[in-house]
Coordinates of C-alpha atoms in Angstrom, one line a residue:
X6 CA 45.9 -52.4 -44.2
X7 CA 47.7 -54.6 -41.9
X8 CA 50.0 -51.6 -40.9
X9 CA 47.2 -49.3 -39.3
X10 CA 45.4 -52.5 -38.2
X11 CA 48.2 -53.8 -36.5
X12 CA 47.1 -57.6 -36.4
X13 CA 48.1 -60.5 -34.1
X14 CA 49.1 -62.3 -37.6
X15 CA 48.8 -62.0 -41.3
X16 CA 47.4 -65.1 -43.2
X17 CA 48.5 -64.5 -46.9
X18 CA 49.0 -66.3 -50.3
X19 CA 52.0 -66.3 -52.0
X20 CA 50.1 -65.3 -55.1
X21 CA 49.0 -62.2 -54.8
X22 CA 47.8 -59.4 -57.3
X23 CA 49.5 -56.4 -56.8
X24 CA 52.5 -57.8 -54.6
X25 CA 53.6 -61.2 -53.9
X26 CA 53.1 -63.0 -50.6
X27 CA 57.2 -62.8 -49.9
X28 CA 57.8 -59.1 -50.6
X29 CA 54.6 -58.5 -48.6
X30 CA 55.7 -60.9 -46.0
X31 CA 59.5 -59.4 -45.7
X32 CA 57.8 -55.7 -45.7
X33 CA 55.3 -56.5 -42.3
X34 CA 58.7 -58.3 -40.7
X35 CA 60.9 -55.1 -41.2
X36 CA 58.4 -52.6 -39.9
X37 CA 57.5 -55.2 -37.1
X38 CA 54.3 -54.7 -37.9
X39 CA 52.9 -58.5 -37.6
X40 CA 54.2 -62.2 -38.1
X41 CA 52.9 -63.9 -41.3
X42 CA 52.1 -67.3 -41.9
X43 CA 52.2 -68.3 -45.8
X44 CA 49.8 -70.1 -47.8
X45 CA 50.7 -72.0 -50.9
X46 CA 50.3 -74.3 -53.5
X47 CA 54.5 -74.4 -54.2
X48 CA 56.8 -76.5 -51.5
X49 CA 59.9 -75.8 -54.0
X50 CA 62.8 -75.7 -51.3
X51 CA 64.2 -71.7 -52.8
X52 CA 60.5 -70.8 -51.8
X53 CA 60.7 -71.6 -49.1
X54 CA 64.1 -70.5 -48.0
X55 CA 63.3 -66.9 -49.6
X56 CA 60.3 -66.9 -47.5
X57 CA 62.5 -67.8 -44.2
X58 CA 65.0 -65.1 -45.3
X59 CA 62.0 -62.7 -45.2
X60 CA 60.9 -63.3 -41.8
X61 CA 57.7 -65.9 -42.6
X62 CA 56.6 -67.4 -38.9
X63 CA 54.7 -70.7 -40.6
X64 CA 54.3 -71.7 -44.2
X65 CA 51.6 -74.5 -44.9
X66 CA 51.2 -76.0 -48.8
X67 CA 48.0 -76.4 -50.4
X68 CA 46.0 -78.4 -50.1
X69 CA 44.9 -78.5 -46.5
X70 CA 42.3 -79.0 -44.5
X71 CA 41.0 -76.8 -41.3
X72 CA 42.8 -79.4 -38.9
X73 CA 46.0 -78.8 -41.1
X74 CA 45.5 -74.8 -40.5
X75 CA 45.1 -74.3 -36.9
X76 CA 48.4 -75.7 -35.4
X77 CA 50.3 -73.8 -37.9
X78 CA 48.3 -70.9 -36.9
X79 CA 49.0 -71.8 -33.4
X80 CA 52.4 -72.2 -34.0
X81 CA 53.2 -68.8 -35.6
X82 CA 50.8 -66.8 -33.4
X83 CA 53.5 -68.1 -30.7
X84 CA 56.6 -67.4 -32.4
X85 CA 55.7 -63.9 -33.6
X86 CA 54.8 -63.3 -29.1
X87 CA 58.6 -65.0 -28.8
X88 CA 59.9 -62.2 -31.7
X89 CA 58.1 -59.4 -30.0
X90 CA 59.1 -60.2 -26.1
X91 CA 63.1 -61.3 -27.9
X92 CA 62.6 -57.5 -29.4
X93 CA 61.4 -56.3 -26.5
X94 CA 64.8 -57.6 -24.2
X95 CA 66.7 -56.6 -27.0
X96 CA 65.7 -53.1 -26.3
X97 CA 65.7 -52.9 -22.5
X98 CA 69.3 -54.7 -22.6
X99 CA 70.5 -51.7 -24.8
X100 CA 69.2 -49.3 -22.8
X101 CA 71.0 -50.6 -19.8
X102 CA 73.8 -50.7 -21.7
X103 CA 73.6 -47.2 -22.9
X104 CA 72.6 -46.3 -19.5
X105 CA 75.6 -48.0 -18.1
X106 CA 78.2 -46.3 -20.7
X107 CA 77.4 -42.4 -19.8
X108 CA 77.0 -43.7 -15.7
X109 CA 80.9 -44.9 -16.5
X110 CA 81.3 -41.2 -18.1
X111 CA 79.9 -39.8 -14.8
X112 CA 81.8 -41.6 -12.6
X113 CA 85.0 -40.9 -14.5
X114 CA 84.0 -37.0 -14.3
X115 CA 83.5 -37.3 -10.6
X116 CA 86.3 -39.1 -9.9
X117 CA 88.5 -36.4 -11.4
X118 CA 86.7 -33.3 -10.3
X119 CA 85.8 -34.3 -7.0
X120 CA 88.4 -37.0 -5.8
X121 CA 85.6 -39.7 -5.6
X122 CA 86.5 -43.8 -6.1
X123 CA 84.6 -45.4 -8.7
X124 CA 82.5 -47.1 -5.9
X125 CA 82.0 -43.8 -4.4
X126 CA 81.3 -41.7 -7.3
X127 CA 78.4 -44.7 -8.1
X128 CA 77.0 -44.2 -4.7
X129 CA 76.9 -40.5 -5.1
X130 CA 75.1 -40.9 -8.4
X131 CA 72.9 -43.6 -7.0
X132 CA 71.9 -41.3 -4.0
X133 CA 71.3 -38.4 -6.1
X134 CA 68.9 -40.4 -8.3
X135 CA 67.0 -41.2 -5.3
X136 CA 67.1 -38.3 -3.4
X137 CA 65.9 -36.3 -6.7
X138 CA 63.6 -39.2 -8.2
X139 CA 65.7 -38.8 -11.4
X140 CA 66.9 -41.9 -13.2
X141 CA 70.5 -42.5 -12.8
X142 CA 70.8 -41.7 -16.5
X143 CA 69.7 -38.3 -16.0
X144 CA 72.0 -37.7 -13.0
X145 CA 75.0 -38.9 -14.7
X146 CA 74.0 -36.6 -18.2
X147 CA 73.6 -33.7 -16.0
X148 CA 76.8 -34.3 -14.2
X149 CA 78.3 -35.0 -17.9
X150 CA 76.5 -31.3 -18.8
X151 CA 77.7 -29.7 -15.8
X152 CA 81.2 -30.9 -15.1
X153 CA 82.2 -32.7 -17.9
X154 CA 81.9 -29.0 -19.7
X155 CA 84.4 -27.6 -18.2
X156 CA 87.0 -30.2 -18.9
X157 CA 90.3 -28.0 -20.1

């Protein structure tokens, strides 16, 4: 359910029927699907460290009362928005960095095919990305296709 709702947080027992609250838990955190805060009646230490392992944002023990509830719902609705934007940087920073490898592969090609410096080849690329309104990615892949092809 939770997968093709896609909810801001899942509030789940430990004890549940088909599926206990940890595998559940460890399940929504791998297909970053939503945090989960645990409830529980158990505050055994390996509990709780095996629902840490499997990515639990809050854990609260019962008893508790509505006043107990809200900060910890406060507090894992917050870290789950700190996991998605730490995701979220994770990915840009590797496409940058992917990015950044094949504009290296460029310039290496257009240094050796066409004389260019490495601050000259980067300029080239830089000017064709703008004077094609191509990403410089794309540039450098199609100089990689184009030139780097005919490497002997």
């Amino acid at each position: 359910m939770a997968t093709e709702l896609r909810p801001d947080l899942v509030v789940m027992d430990v004890k549940m029927p088909k599926m206990d609250g940890i595998s559940a838990a460890e399940k929504l955190h791998h297909g970053r699907i939503a945090p989960v805060l645990l409830l529980t009646a158990f505050s055994q230490k390996e509990l709780v460290e095996r629902a840490s392992e499997a990515g639990v944002v809050a854990y609260i023990v019962k008893p508790f009362t509505p006043a107990d509830l809200l900060p910890a719902v406060e507090i894992a609705l917050s870290r789950g928005a700190e996991l998605r934007a730490l995701e979220a940087e994770v990915a840009d920073m590797s496409e940058r960095f992917e990015t950044r490898k094949i504009v290296d592969i460029a310039k290496g090609i257009l240094n050796e095919k066409m004389g260019l410096t490495e601050p000259e080849a980067f300029r080239w690329i830089q000017k064709a990305s703008m004077d094609r309104r191509l990403t410089m990615k794309d540039v450098a892949l199609t100089i990689i296709d184009q030139l780097g092809a005919k490497q002997s």
